[in-house]
Coordinates of C-alpha atoms and ligand atoms in Angstrom, one line a residue:
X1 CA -3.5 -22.0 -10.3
X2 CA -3.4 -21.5 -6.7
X3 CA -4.4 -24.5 -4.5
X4 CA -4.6 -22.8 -1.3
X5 CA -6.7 -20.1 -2.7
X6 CA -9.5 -22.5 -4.3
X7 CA -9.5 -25.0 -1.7
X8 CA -10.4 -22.3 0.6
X9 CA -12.9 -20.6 -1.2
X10 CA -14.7 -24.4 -2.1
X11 CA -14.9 -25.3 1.3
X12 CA -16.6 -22.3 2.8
X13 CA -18.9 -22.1 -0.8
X14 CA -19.8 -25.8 -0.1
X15 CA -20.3 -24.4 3.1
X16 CA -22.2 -21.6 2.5
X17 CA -24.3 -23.0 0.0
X18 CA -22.8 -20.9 -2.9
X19 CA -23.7 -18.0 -1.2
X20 CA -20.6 -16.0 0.0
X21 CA -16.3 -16.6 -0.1
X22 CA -13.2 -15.3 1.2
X23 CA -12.1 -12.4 0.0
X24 CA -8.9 -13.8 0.7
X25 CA -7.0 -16.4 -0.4
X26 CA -4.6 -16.1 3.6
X27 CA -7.7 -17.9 4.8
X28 CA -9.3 -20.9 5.6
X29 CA -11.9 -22.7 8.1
X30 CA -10.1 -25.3 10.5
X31 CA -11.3 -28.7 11.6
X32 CA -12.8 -26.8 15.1
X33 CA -14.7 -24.8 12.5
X34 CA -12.7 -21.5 13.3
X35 CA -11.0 -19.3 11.4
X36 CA -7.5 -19.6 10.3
X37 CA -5.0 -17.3 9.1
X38 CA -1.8 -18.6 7.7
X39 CA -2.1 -21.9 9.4
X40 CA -2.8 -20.3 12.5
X41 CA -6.2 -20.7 14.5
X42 CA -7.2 -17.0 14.9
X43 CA -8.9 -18.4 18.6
X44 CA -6.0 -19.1 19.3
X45 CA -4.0 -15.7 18.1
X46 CA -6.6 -13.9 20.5
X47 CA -6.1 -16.2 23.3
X48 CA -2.1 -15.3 23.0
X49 CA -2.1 -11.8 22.1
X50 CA -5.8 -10.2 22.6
X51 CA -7.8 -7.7 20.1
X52 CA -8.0 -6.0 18.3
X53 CA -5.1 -7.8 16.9
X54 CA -3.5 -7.4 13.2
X55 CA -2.9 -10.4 11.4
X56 CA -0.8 -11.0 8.7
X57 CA -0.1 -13.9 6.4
X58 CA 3.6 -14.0 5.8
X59 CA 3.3 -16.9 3.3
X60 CA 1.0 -14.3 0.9
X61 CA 2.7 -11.3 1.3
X62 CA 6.0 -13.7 -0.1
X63 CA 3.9 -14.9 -3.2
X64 CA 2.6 -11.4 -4.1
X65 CA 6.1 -10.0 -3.9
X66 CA 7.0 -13.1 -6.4
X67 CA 4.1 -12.9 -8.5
X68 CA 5.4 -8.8 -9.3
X69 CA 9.3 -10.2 -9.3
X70 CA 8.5 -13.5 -11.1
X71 CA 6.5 -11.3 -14.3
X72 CA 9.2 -8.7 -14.3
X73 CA 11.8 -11.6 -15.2
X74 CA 9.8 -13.1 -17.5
X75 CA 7.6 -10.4 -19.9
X76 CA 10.7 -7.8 -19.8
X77 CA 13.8 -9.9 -19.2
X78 CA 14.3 -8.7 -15.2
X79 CA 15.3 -5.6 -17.2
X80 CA 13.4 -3.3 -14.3
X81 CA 12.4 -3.7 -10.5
X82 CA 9.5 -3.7 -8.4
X83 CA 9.4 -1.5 -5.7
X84 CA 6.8 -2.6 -2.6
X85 CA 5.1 0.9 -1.7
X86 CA 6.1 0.8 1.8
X87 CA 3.2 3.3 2.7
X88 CA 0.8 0.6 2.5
X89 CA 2.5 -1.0 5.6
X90 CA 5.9 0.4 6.8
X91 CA 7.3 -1.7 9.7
X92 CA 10.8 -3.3 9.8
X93 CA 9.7 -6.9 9.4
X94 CA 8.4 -6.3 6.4
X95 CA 11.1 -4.3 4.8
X96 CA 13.0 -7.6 5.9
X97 CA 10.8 -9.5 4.1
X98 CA 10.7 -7.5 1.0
X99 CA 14.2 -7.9 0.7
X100 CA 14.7 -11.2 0.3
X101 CA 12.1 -11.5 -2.2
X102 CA 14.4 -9.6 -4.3
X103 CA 12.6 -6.4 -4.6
X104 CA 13.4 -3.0 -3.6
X105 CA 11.0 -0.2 -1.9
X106 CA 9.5 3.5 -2.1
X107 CA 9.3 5.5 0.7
X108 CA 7.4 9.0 1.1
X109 CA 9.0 10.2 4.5
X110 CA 12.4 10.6 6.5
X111 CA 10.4 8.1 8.6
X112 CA 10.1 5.4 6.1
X113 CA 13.7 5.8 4.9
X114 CA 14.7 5.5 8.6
X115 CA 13.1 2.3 9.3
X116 CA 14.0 0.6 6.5
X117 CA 17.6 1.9 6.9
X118 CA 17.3 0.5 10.6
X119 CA 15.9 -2.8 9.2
X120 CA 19.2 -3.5 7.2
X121 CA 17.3 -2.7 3.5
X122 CA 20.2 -1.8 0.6
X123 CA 19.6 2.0 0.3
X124 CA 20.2 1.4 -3.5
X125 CA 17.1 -0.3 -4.3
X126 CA 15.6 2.5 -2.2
X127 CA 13.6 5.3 -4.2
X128 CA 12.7 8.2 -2.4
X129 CA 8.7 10.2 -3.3
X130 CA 6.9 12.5 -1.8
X131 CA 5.4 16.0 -2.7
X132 CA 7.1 18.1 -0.3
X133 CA 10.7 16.6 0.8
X134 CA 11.6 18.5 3.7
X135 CA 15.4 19.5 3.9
X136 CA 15.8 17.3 6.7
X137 CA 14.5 14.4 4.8
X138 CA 17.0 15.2 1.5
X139 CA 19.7 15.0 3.6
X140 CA 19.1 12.1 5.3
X141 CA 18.2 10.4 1.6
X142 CA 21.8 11.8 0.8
X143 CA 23.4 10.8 3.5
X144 CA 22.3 7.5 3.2
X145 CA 22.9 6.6 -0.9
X146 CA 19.4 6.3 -1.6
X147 CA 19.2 4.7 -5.0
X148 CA 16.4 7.5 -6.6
X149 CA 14.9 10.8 -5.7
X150 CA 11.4 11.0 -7.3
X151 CA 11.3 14.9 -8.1
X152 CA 8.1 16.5 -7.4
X153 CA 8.4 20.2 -8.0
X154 CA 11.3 22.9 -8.9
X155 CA 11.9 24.2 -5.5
X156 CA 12.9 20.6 -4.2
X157 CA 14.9 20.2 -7.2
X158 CA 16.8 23.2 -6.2
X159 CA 17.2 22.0 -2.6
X160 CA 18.4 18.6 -3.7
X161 CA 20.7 20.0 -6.2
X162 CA 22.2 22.4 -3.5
X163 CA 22.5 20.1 -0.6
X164 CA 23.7 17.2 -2.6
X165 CA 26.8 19.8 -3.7
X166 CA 27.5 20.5 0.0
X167 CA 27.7 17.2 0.8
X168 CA 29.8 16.6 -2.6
X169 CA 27.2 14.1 -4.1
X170 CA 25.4 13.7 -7.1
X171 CA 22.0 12.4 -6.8
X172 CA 20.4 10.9 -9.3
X173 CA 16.7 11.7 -9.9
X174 CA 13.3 10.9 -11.7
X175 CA 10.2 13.4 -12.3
X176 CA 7.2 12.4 -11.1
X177 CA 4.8 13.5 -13.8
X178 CA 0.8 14.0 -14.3
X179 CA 0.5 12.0 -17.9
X180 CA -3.2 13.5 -17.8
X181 CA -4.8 10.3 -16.9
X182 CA -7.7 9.8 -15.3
X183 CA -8.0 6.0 -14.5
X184 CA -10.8 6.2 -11.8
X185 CA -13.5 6.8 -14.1
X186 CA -15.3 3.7 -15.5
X187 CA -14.2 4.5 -19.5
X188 CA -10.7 5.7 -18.3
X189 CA -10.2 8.9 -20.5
X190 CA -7.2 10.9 -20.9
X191 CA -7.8 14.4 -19.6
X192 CA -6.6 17.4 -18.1
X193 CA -6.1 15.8 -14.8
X194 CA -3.8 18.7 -13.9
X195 CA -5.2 19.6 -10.4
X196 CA -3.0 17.0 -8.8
X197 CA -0.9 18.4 -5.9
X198 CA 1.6 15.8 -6.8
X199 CA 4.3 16.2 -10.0
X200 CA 4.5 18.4 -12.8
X201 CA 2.1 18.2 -15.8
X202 CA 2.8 16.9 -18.9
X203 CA 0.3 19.4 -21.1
X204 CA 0.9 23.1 -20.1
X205 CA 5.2 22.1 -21.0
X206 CA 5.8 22.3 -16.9
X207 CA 7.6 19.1 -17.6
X208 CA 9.6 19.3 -20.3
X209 CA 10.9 23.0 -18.8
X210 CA 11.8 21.2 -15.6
X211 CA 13.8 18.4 -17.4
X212 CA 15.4 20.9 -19.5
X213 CA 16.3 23.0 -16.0
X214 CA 17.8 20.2 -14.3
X215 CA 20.2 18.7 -17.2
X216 CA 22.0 22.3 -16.2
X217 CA 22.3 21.7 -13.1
X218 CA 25.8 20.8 -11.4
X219 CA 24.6 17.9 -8.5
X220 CA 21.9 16.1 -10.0
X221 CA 21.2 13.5 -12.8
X222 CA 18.3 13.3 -15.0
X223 CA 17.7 9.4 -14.9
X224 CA 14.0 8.8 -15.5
X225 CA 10.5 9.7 -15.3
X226 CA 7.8 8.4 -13.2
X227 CA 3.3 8.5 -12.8
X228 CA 1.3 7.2 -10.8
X229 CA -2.5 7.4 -11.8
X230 CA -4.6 6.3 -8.9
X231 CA -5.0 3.3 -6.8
X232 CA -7.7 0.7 -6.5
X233 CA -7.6 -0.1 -10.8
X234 CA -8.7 -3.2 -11.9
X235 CA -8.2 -2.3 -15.7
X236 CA -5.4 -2.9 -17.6
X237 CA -6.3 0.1 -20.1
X238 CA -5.2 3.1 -18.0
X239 CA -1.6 1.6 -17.1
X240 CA -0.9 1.1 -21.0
X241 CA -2.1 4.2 -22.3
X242 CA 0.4 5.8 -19.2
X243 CA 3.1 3.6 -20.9
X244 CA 2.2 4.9 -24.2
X245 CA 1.9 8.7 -23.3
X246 CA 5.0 8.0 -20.8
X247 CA 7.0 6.9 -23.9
X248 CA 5.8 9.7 -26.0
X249 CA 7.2 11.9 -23.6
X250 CA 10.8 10.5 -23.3
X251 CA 10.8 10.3 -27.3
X252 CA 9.9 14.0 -27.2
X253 CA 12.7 14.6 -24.4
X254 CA 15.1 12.9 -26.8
X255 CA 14.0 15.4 -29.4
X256 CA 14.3 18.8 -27.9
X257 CA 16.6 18.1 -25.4
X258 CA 18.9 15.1 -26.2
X259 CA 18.7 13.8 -23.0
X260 CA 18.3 9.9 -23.1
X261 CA 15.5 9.3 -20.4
X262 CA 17.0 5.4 -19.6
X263 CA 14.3 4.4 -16.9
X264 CA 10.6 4.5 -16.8
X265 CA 8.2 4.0 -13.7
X266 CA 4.4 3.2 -13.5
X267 CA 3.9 3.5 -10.3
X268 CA 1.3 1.4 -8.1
X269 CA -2.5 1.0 -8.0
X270 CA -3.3 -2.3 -8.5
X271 CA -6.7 -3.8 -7.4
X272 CA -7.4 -6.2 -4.7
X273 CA -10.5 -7.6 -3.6
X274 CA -12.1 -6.2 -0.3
X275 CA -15.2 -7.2 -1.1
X276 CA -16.7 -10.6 -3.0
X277 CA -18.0 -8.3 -5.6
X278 CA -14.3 -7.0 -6.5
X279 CA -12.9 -8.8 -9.5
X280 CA -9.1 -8.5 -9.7
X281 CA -7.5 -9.2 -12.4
X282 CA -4.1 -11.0 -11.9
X283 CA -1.1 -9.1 -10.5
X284 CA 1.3 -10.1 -13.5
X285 CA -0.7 -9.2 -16.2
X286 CA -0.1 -5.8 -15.7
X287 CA 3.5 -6.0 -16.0
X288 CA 2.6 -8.7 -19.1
X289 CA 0.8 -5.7 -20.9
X290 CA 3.1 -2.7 -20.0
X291 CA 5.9 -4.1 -21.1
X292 CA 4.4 -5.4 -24.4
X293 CA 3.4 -1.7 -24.8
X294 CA 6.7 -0.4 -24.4
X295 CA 8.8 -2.8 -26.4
X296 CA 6.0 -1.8 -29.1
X297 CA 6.3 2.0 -28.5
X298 CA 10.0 1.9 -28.2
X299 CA 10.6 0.1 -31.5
X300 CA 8.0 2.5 -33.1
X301 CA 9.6 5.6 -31.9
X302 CA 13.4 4.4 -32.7
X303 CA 14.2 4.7 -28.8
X304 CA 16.3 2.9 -25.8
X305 CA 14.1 0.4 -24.1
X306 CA 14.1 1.8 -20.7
X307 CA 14.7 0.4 -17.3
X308 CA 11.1 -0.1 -16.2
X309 CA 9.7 0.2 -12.2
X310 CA 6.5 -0.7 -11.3
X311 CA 5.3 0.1 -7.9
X312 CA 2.6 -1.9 -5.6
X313 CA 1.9 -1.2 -2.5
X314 CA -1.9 -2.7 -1.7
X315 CA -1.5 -5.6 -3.7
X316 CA 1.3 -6.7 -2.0
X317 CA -0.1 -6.8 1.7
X318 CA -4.0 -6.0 1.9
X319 CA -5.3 -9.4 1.4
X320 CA -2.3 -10.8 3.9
X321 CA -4.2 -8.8 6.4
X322 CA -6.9 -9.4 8.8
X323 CA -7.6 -7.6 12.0
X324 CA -9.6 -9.6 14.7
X325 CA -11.6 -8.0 17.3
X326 CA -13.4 -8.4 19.9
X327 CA -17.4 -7.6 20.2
X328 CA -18.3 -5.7 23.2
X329 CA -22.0 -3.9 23.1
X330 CA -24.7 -4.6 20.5
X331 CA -27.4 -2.3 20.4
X332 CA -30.9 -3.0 18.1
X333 CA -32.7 -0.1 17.4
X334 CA -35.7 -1.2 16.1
X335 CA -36.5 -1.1 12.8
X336 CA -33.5 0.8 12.4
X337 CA -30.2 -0.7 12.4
X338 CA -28.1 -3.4 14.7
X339 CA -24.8 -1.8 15.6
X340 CA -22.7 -4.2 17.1
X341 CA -19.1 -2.5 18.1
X342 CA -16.0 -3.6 18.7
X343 CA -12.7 -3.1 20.8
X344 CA -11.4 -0.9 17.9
X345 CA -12.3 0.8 15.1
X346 CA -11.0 3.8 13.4
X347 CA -8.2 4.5 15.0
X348 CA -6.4 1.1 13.5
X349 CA -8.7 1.7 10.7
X350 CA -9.9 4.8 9.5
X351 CA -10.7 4.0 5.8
X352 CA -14.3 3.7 6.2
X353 CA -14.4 7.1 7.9
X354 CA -12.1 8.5 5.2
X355 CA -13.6 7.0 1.8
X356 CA -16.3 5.0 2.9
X357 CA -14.3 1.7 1.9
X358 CA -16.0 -1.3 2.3
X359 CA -14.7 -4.4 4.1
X360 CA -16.0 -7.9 4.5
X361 CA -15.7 -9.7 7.5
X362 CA -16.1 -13.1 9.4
X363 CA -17.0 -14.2 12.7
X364 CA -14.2 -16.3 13.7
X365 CA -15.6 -18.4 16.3
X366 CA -18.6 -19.5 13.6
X367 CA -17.3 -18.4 10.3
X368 CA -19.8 -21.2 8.9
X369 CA -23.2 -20.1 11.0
X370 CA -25.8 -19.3 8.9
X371 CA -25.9 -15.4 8.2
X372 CA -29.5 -14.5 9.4
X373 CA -28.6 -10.4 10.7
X374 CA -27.7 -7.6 9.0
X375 CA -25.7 -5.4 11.4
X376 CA -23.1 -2.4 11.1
X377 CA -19.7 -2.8 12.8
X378 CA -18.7 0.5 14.8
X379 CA -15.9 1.3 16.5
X380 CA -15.2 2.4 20.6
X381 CA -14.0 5.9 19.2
X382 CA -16.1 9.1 20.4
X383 CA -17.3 10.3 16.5
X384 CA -20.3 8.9 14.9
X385 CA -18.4 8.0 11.6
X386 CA -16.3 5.1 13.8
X387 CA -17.9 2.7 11.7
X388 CA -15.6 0.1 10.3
X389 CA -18.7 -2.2 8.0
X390 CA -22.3 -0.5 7.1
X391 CA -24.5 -3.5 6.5
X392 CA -23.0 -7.2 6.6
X393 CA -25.1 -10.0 6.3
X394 CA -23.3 -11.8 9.3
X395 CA -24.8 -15.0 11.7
X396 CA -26.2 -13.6 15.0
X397 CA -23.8 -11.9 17.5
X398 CA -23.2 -11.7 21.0
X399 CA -20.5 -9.9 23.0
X400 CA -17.4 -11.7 23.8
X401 CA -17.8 -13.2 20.0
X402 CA -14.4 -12.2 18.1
X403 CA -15.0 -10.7 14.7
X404 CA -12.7 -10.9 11.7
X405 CA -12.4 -7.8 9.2
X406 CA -10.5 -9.1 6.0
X407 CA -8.1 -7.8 3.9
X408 CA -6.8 -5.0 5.9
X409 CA -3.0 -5.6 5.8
X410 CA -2.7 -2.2 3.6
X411 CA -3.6 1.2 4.7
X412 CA -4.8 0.3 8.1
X413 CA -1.9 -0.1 10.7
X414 CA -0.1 2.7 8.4
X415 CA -3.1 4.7 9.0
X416 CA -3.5 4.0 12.5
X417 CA -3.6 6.7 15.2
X418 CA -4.0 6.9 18.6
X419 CA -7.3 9.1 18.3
X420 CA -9.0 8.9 21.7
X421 CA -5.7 7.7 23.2
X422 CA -6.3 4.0 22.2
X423 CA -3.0 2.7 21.8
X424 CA -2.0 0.6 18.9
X425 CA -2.7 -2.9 18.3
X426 CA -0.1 -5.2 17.2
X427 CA 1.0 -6.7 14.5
X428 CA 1.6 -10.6 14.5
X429 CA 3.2 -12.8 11.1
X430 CA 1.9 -15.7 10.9
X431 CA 2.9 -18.4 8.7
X432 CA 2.9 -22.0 7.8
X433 CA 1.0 -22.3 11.6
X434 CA 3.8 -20.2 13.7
X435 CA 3.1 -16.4 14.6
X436 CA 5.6 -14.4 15.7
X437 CA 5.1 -10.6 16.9
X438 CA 6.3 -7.8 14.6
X439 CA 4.8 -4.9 16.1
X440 CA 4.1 -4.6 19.9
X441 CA 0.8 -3.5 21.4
X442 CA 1.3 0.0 22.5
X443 CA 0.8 0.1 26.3
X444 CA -0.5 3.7 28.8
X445 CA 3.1 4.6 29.1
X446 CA 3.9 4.8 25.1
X447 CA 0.9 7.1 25.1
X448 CA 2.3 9.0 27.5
X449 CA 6.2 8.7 26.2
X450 CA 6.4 11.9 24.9
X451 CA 4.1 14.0 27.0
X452 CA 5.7 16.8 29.3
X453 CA 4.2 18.7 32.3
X454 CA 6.0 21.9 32.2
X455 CA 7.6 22.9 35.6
X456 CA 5.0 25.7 36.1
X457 CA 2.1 23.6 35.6
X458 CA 3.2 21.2 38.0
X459 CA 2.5 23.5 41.2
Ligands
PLP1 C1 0.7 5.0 -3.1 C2 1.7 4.9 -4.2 C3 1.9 3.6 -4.8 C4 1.2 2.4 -4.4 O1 -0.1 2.4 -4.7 P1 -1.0 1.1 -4.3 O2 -2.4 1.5 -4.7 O3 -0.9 0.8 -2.9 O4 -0.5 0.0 -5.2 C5 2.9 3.6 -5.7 N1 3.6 4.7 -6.1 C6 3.4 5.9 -5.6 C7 4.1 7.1 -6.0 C8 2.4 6.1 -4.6 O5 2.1 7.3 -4.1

């Protein structure tokens, strides 16, 4: 199916001997047996713009968005969107990128919203989450068209339904909704899964009472209903049985209420592979199976087909990403463990620290060298968790070697802080063997940008 993908993974199981692969498909061994990203030598990539460095693979990102875009067409007649769930990686290259693939976004924060304003991104394919909007943020949503406010709770309801009057608007909104779905377990289940700080639940009525509030009120439109179950899924399962219950729900709305609920959104949470043990399953097939649920349900239940939105975020970028670093001290303890760290850590990656997530990497100078140690990669920051791998089998390491952590194009430079004061590694596109630089390294002075010495302290 995908050329790039297998010829990679062949030549480094020839390799290898069978015994490891990519977990990405944005990557491939070059002719001076280095690693390459996106037709880029990532030697080279250091040489021009140091570690730790973010890497992303343009060319993937652009696939992923038309894998999502391309199923949408063709298992539901382009009768819904795709949103890319700009948390996962929120800069405005990307939002440039997205929009010519012909998708639209969610954002979570008035700092989302603002980037992808400033990046030129149509505010009506723009739908606006979040648990706790702040006022500041509503307006700003108002102020500029956003296409959606996902509702999570009555008090923001109230506060979208006042503002948007002073500003003599009507927004139109969604509820985001618990369907009582618990997808991270291995036999998915539906259960109470009402401890959720996010939505209203579908089981104790919460959610038909604030449907039935809203439809009074002056400034806002009931459009649709939306859940999102989890993230990481690689089952199929949980996302139709949320169509199903999803449906059940509008029907019921219809029924009580007579108001027609005209679109319908899944949310995100698609799998990826971090690790060679992950097993993905491909990213169309779960807009294949939804929408075969819902033309089912639909017909069954006498109701509209609705407008549908699905929402990736991970699945879009994470295997586009690699970060490259550089190995500075490596440490044996003796029948212990080999902890060989790096330039960064968790500050541009703090998802080992936060959920113990695990990562494969490569060593980009020898991705083909014969993987003899078992060592843990740890970050420069001052906390004992700064760990970014426990345990790789990698070939033996020195400092000054540069070190490759795949698929971390989601979550990480989102997540990134500037813990320690370690400012912010950049983020380069590369592409068909051209980078270009889409975030800038963060220098002293941007740490310092915002810090004051109050007159008084300065005697
Ligand atoms: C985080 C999130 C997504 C995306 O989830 P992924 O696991 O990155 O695909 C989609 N929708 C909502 C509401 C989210 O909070």
């Amino acid at each position: 199916m995908t050329p790039a993908f297998l010829n990679a993974n062949i030549l480094v199981t020839n390799i290898m001997d069978g015994e490891n692969m990519f977990v990405s498909e944005a990557i491939n061994i070059n002719k001076l047996n280095h690693l390459e990203i996106g037709g880029c030598d990532c030697v080279e990539l250091v040489k021009e713009y140091g570690t730790p460095l973010y890497v992303m693979d343009e060319g993937l990102i652009r696939k992923n968005c038309r894998i999502y875009k391309n199923a949408m067409d063709k298992h539901y007649n382009g009768s819904g969107m795709v949103l890319y769930a700009s948390k996962a990686f929120s800069s405005m290259a990307i939002y440039k990128i997205v929009e010519q693939e012909g998708l639209g976004i969610d954002v979570v924060s008035g700092g989302e919203l603002y980037t992808a304003y400033k990046a030129g991104f149509p505010m009506d394919r723009v739908y606006f989450h979040g648990n706790n909007k702040t006022i500041d943020e509503i307006k700003l949503a108002l102020d500029k068209n956003v296409k959606r406010f996902v509702v999570d709770n009555f008090e923001e309801l109230n506060n979208i339904d006042r503002i948007a009057g002073e500003k003599g608007k009507k927004a139109n909104i969604s509820f985001r909704i618990k369907p009582g779905i618990d997808a991270h377990t291995h036999d998915f289940v539906q259960t109470g899964q009402i401890d959720s700080k996010f939505g209203v639940a579908l089981e104790n009525g919460e959610a038909l009472e604030i449907i039935k509030y809203a439809s009074k009120l002056k400034n806002v439109s009931v459009v649709g209903v939306h859940c999102h179950i989890g993230s990481q899924i690689f089952d199929l399962g949980p996302f139709e049985l949320a169509a199903k219950v999803m449906l059940e729900f509008i029907s019921r709305i219809k029924e009580e209420t007579g108001i027609e609920i005209e679109e319908l959104n899944l949310g995100g949470g698609f799998g990826i592979k971090y690790i060679p043990s992950h097993d993905p399953i491909e990213y169309d097939s779960y807009i294949e199976s939804v929408s075969k649920v819902v033309k089912g349900v639909c017909k069954e239940k006498g109701i509209k087909l609705p407008f549908i939105v699905m929402e990736p975020g991970r699945s879009i970028v994470a295997s586009a990403g690699a970060t490259l670093y550089t190995v500075g001290a490596v440490k044996e303890i003796k029948n212990v463990r080999t902890y060989v760290s790096v330039d960064g850590g968790m500050a541009d990656n703090p998802r080992y620290a936060l959920y113990e997530s695990p990562y494969d990497a490569v060593l980009v100078n020898k991705p083909d060298a014969d993987k003899t140690d078992v060592v843990t990669i740890a970050g420069k920051c001052c906390e004992s968790g700064d760990i970014l791998i426990k345990d790789i089998a990698l070939p033996a390491i020195k400092a000054g070697d540069i070190i490759a952590v795949l698929a971390t194009g989601a979550y990480n430079y989102s997540m990134s802080s500037n813990y320690n004061r370690i400012p912010r590694p950049p983020v380069v596109l590369v592409n068909e063997g051209k980078s270009r630089l889409i975030v800038k390294r963060e220098d002293y002075e941007d740490l310092l940008r915002n810090d004051i010495i109050p007159e008084d302290l300065n005697k």
